[in-house]
Short mmCIF file of C-alpha atoms in Angstrom, two decimals:
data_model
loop_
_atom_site.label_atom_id
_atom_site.label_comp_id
_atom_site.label_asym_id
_atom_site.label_seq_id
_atom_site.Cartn_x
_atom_site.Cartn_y
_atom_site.Cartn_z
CA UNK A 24 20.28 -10.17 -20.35
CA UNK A 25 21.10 -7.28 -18.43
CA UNK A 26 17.95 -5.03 -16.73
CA UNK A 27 18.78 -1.36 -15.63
CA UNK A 28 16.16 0.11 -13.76
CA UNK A 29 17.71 1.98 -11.17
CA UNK A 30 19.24 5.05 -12.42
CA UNK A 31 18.91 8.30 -10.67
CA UNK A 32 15.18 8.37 -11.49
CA UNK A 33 14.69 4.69 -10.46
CA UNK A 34 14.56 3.31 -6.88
CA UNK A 35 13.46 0.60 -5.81
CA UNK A 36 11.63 1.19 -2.40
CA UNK A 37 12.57 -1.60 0.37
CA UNK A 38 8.80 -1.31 0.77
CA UNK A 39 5.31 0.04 -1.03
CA UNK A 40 2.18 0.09 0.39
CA UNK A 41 -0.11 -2.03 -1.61
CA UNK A 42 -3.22 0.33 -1.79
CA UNK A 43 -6.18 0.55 -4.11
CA UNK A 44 -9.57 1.82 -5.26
CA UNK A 45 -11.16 -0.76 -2.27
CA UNK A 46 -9.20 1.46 0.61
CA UNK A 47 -10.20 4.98 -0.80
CA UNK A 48 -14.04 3.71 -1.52
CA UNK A 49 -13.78 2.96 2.49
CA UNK A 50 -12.18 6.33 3.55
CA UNK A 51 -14.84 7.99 1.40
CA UNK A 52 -17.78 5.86 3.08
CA UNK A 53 -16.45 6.74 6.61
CA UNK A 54 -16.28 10.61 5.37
CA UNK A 55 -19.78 10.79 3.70
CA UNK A 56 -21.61 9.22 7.21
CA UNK A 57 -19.85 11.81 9.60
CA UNK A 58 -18.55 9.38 11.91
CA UNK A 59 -15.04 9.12 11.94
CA UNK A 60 -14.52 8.39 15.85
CA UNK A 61 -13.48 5.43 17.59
CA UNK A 62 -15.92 2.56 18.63
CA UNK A 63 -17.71 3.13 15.04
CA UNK A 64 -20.05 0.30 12.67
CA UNK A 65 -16.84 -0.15 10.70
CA UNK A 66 -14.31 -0.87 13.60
CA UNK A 67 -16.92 -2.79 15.10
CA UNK A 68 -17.58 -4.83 12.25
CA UNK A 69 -13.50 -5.36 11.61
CA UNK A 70 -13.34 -6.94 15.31
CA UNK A 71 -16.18 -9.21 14.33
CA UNK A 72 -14.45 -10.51 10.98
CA UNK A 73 -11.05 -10.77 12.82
CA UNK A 74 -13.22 -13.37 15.29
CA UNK A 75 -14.84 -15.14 12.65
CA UNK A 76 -11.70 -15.51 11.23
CA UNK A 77 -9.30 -16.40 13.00
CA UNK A 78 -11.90 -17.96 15.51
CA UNK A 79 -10.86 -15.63 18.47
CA UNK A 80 -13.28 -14.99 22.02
CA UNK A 81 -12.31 -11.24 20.99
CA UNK A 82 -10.44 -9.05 19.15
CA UNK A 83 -9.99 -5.42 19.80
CA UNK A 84 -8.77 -3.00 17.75
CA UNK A 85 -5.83 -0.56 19.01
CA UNK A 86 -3.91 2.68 18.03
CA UNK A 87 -0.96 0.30 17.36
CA UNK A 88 0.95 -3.24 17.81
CA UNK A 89 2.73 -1.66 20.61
CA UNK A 90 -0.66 -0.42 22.25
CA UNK A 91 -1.76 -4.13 22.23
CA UNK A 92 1.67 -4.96 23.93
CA UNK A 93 0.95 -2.53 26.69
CA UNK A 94 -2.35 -3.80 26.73
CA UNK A 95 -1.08 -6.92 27.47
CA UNK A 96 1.50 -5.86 30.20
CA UNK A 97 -1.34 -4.18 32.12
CA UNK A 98 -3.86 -6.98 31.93
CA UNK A 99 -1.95 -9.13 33.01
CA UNK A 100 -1.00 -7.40 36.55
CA UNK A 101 3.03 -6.74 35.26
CA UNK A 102 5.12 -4.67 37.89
CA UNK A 103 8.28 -4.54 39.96
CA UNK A 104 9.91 -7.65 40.95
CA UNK A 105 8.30 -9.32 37.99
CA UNK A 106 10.40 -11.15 35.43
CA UNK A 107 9.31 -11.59 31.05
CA UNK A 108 10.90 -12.93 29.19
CA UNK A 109 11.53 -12.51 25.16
CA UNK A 110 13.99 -12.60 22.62
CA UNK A 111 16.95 -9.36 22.61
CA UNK A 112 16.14 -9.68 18.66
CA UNK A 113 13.14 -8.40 18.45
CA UNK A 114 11.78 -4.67 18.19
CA UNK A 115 12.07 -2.79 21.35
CA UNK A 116 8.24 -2.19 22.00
CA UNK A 117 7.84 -6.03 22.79
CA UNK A 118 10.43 -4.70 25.95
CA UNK A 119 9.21 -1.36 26.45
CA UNK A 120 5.76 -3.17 27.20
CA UNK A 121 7.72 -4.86 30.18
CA UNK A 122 9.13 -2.13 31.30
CA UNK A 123 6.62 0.86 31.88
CA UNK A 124 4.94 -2.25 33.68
CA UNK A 125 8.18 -1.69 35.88
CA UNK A 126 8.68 -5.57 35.32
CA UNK A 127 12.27 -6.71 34.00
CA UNK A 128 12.64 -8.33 30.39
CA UNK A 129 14.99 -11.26 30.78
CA UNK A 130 16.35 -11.95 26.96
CA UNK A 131 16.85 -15.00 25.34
CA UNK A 132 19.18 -16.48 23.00
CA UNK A 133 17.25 -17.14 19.06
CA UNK A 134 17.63 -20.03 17.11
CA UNK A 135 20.22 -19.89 14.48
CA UNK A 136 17.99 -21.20 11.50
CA UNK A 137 14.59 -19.94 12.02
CA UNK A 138 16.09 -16.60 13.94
CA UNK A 139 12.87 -16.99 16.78
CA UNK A 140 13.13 -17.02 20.57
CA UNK A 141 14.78 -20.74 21.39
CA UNK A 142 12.44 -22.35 23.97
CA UNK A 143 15.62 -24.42 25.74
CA UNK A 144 17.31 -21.13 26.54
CA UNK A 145 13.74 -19.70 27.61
CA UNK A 146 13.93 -22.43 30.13
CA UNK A 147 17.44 -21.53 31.28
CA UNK A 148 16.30 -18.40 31.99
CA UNK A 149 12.78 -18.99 34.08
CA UNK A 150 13.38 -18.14 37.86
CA UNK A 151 10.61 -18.00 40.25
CA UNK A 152 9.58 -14.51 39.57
CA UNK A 153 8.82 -15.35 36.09
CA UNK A 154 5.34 -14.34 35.07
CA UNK A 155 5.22 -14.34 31.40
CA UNK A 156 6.81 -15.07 28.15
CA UNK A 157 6.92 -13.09 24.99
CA UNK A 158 7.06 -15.17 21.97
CA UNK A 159 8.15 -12.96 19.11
CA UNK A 160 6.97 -14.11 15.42
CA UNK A 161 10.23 -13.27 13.09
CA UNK A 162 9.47 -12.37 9.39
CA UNK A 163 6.02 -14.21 9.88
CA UNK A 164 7.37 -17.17 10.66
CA UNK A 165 6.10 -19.19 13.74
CA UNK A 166 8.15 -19.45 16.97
CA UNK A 167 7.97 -23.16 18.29
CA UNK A 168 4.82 -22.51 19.99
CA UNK A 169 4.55 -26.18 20.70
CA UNK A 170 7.52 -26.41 22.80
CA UNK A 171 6.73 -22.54 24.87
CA UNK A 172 3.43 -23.51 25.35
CA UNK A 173 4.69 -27.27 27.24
CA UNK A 174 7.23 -24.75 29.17
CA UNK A 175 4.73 -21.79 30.13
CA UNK A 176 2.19 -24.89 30.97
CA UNK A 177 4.72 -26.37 33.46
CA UNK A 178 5.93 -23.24 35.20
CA UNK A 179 2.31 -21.61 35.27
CA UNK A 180 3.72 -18.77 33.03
CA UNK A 181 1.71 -16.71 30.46
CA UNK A 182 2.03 -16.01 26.58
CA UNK A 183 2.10 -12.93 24.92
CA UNK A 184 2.42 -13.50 21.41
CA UNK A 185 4.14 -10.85 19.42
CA UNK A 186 2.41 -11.08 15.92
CA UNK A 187 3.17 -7.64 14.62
CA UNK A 188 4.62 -9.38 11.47
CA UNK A 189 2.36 -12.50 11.72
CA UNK A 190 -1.06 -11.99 10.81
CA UNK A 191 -2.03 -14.84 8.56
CA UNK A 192 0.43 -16.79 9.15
CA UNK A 193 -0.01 -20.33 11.14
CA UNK A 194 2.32 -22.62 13.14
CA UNK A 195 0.97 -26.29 13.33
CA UNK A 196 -2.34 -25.60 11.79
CA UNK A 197 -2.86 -22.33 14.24
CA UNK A 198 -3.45 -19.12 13.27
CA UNK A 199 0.06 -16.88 14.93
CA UNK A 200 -1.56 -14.43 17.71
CA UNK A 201 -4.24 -17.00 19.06
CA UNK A 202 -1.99 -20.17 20.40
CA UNK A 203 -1.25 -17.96 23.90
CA UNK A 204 -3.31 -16.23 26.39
CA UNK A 205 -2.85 -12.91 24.20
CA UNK A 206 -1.98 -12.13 21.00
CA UNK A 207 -1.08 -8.56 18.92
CA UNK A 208 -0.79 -7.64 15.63
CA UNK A 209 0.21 -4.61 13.72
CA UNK A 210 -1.24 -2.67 10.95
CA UNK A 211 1.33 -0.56 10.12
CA UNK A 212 2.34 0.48 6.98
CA UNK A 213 5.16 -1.80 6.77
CA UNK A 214 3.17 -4.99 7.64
CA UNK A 215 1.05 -7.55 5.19
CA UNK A 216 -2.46 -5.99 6.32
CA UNK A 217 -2.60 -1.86 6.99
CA UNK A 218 -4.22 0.96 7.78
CA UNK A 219 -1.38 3.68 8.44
CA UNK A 220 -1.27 2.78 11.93
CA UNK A 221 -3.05 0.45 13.92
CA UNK A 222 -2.71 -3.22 15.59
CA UNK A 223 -5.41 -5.42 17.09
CA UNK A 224 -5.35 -6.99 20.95
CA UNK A 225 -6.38 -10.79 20.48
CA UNK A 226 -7.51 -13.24 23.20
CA UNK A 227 -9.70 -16.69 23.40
CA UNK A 228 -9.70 -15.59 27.45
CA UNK A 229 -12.88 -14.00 29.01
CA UNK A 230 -10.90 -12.56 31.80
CA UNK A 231 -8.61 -10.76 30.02
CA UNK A 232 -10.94 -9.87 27.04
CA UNK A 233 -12.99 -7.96 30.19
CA UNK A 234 -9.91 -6.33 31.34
CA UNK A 235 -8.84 -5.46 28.16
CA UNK A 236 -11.85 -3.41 27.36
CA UNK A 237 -11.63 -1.51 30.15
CA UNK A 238 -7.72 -0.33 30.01
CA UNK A 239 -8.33 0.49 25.47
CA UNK A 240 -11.39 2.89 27.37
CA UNK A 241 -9.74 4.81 29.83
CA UNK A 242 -9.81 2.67 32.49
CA UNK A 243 -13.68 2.93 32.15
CA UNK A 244 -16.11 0.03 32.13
CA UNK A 245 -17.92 2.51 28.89
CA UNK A 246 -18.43 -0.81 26.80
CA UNK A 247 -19.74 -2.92 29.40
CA UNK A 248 -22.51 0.09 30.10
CA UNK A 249 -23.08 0.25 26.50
CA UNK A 250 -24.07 -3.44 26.08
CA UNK A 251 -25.74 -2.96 29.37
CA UNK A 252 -24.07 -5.35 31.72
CA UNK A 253 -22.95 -2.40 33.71
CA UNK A 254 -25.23 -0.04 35.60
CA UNK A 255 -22.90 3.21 35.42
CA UNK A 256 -19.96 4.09 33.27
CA UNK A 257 -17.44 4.99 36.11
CA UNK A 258 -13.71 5.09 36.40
CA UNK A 259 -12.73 1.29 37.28
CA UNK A 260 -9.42 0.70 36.53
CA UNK A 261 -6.26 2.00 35.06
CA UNK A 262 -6.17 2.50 31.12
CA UNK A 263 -5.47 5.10 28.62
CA UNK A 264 -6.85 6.06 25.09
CA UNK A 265 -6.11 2.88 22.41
CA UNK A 266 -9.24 3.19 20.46
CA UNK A 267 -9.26 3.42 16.72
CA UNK A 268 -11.01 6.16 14.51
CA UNK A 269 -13.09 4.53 11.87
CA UNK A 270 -11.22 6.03 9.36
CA UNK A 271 -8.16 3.91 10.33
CA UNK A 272 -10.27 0.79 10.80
CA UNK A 273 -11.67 1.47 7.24
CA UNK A 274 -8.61 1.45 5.53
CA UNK A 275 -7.61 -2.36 7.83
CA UNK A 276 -11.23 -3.58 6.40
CA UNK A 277 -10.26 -3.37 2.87
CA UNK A 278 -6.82 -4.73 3.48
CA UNK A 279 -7.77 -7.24 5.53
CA UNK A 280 -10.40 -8.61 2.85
CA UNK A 281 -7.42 -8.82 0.78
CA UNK A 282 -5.35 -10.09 3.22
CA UNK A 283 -5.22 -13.87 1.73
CA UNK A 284 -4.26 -12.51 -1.56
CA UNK A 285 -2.03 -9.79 -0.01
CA UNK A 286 0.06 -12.84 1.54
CA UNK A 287 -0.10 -15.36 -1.22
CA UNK A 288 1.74 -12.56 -3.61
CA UNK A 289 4.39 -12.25 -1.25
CA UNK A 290 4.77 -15.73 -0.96
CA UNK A 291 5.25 -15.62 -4.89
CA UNK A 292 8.35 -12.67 -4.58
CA UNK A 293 9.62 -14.77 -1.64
CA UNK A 294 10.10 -17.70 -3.46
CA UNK A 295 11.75 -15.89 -6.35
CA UNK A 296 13.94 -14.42 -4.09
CA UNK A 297 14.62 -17.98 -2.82
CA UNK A 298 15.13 -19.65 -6.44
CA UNK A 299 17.52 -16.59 -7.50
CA UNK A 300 19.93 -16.59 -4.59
CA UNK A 301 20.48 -20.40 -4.51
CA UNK A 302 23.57 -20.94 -5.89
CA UNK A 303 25.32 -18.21 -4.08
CA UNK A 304 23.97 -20.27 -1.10
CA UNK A 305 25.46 -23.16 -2.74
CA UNK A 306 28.87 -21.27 -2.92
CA UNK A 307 28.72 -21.19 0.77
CA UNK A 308 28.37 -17.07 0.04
CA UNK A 309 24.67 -16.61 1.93
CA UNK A 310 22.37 -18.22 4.45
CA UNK A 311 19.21 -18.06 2.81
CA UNK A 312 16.20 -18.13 4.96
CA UNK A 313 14.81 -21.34 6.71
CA UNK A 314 10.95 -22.20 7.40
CA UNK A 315 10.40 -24.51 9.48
CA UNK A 316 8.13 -27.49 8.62
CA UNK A 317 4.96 -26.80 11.29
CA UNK A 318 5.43 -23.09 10.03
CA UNK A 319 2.80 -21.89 7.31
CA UNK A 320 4.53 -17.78 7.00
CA UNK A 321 2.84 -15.32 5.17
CA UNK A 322 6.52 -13.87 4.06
CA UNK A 323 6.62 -10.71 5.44
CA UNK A 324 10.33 -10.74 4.88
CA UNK A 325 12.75 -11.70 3.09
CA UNK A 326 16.45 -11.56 4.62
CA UNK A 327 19.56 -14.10 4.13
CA UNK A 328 22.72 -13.63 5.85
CA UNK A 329 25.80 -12.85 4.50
CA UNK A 330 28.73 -15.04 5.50
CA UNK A 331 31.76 -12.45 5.38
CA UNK A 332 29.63 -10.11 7.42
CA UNK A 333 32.63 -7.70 7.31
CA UNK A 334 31.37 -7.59 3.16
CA UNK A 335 27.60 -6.39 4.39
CA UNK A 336 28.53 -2.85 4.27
CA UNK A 337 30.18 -2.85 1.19
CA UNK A 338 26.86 -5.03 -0.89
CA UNK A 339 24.43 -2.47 1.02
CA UNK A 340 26.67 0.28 -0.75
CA UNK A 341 26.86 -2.01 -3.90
CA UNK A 342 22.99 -1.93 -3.93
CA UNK A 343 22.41 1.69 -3.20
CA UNK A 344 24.42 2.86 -5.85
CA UNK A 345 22.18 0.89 -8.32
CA UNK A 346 18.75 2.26 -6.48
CA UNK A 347 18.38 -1.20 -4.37
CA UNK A 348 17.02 0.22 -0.73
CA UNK A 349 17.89 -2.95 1.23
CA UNK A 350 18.13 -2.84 4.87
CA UNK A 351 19.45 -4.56 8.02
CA UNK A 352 17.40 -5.39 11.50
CA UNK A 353 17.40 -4.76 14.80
CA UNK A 354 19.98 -4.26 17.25
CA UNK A 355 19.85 -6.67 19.39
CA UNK A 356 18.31 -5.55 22.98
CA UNK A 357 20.90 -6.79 25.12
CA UNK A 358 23.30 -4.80 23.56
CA UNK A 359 21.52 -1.24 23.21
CA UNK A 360 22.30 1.45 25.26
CA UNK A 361 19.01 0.71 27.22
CA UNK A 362 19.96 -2.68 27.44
CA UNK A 363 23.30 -1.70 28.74
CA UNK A 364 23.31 1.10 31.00
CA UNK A 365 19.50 0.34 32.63
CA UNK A 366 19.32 -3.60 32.66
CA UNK A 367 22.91 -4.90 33.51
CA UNK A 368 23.66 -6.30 29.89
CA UNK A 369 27.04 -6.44 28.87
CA UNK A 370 26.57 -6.48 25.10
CA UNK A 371 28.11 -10.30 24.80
CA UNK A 372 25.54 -13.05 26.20
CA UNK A 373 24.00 -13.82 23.07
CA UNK A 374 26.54 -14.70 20.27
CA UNK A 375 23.68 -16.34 17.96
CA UNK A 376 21.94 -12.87 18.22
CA UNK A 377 24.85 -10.77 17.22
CA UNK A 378 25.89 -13.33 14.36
CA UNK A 379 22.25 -12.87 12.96
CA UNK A 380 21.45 -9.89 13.67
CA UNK A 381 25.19 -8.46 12.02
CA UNK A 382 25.34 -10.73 9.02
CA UNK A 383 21.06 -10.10 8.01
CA UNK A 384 20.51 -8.20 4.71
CA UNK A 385 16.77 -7.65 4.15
CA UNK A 386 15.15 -6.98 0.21
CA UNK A 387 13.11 -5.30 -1.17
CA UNK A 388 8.94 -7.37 -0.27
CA UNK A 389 5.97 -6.15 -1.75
CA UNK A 390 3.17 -7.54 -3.42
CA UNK A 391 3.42 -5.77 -6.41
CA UNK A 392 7.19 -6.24 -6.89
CA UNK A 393 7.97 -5.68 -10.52
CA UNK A 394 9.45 -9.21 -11.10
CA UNK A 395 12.00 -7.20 -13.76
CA UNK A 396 13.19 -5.12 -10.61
CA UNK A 397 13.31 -8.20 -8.82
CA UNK A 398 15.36 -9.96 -11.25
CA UNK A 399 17.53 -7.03 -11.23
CA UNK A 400 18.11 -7.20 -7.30
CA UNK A 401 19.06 -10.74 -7.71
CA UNK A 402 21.80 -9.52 -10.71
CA UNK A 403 22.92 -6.96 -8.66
CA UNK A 404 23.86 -9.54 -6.21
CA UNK A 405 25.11 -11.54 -8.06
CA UNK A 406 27.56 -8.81 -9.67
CA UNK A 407 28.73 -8.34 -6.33
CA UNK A 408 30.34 -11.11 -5.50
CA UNK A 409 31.97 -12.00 -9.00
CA UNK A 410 33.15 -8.66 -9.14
CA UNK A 411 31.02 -7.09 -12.14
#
């Protein structure tokens, strides 16, 4: 049976916000009290459930996923002469966090089936101004958290896990952005739970958590005066603005009470995705995607690789004619022009990278996927490799 959706009035969006009357009821309850600042009852209240929940020491909420990164960089005491490292496939704020710390980020090679950081090339790369690592979370899928946690443990190293597309997810029975010393997630519109823009700082350390509230206010001690464990609100340390309006952290609240739903919907399109493309996989035509058995995902994405990756251009043009918005990934770090002209990369040290990174094609993921538009996507690709 043949389903035509996508004509010229019919795209299919590689994503769509999953929004309803629960978000707007929020927006409208932060509007009618007046108090649509930062450091409000409902961003308050969305730290506390992200505690309870994921049974965290604290959780602060931030302007973004990158703000928690930064966060991280200056709480932990980051600067020249220090080494992180993290995976060149990741997004560039995980490196950018490194660098305005005027650290160095030291990539390492991925592992070819689950496309996370590989903790025996972490190893490789540790040197004795190593100070951190940054675990980055692919697609919502775990990193081997067992194994970086054994190597940060030996080498006295910290973690800084990059959960931007984890929350929800769990790797051995842990929730993603709580197995390290810090954790971030992201709220953007793109991820599982959102608000717009937004991301959360996470930590089970008292230390940091103390630090951390004083860099999201200025470099001000302002919330330990409020709770009164401070006799004057003074400049104490360095910081900069990363608190959240309440409007924002209205809009996470709703989504967030959702979130277990949110996720096990995706799941659902996931596994469709997974069922329809497996005899092209069986052709040896695709590399469908891998989860690993201590990894509980919340599918935040779902990308196979193409195995003629000089073919990828010509299916993304084979979708896009019939209103399919797939899309690729990163570029890998090593070989941007950052990466290149400012960190000594040659554009070649990480062949598993570049395989992945050239041969990915990601679909269309949202909760509310029409499955008839996701039938058609797998048709489409189907058509394109026997030629219809």
């Amino acid at each position: 049976m043949s389903h035509t959706p996508a004509t010229a009035a019919k795209i299919i969006p590689f994503n769509k916000p999953y929004l309803g009357a629960e978000e707007f009821q929020a927006i409208t309850e932060v509007f009618e009290s007046g108090n649509i600042g930062g450091n409000g009852k409902v961003g308050s209240n969305l730290s506390a459930l992200l505690q309870q929940k994921f049974n965290l020491h604290r959780a602060l909420l931030t302007t973004s996923c990158t703000h928690a990164l930064e966060m991280a960089g200056m709480a932990l005491d980051w600067g020249p002469g220090d080494e992180v490292i993290l995976p060149s496939f990741a997004f560039v704020t995980a490196a950018t966090a490194v660098v305005r710390q005027g650290a160095t980020p030291i990539f390492a090679e991925i592992d070819e089936k689950t496309w996370n950081i590989d903790p025996a090339d972490v190893e490789r790369h540790i040197t004795p101004r190593t100070r951190a690592i940054i675990p980055v979370h692919y697609a919502g899928q775990g990193c081997d958290m067992d194994a970086l946690m054994a190597i940060a443990k030996k080498h006295n190293l910290d973690i800084v896990e990059d959960a931007a597309q984890g929350i929800g997810a769990k790797y051995n029975g842990q929730w993603l952005g709580t197995i390290g010393d810090i954790g971030a997630y992201s709220f953007h519109v793109t991820k599982n739970v959102i608000c717009g823009e937004g991301g959360a700082f996470l930590t089970n350390r008292e230390d940091i958590a103390q630090r951390a509230e004083i860099i999201m206010e200025k470099g001000t001690n302002r919330s330990q005066f409020l709770r009164g464990s401070a006799e004057k609100y003074s400049w104490v340390y360095i910081g900069s603005s990363y608190v959240v309006s309440d409007l924002l952290a209205a809009i996470a609240r709703a989504q967030f009470a959702k979130m277990d739903d949110i996720n096990q919907m995706r799941g659902v399109v996931w596994q469709r995705y997974q069922e329809g493309l497996a005899d092209l996989a069986d052709e040896g035509l695709l590399v469908l995607p891998y989860v690993h058995p201590k990894a509980e995902p919340n599918w935040h994405i779902y990308g196979f690789r193409i195995i003629e990756m000089e073919r990828r251009a010509a299916l993304f043009d084979f979708m896009d004619t019939r209103g399919i918005k797939a899309t690729f990934h990163f570029v890998p770090l090593h070989s941007s022009p950052y990466g290149l002209d400012n960190l000594g990369y040659k554009g070649d040290e990480f062949p598993i990278t570049d395989r992945v990174s050239q041969s990915l094609i990601r679909l269309p993921l949202y909760p509310h996927l029409d499955p008839a538009d996701q039938a058609f996507i797998i048709e489409t690709i189907h058509d394109f490799f026997r030629g219809n």
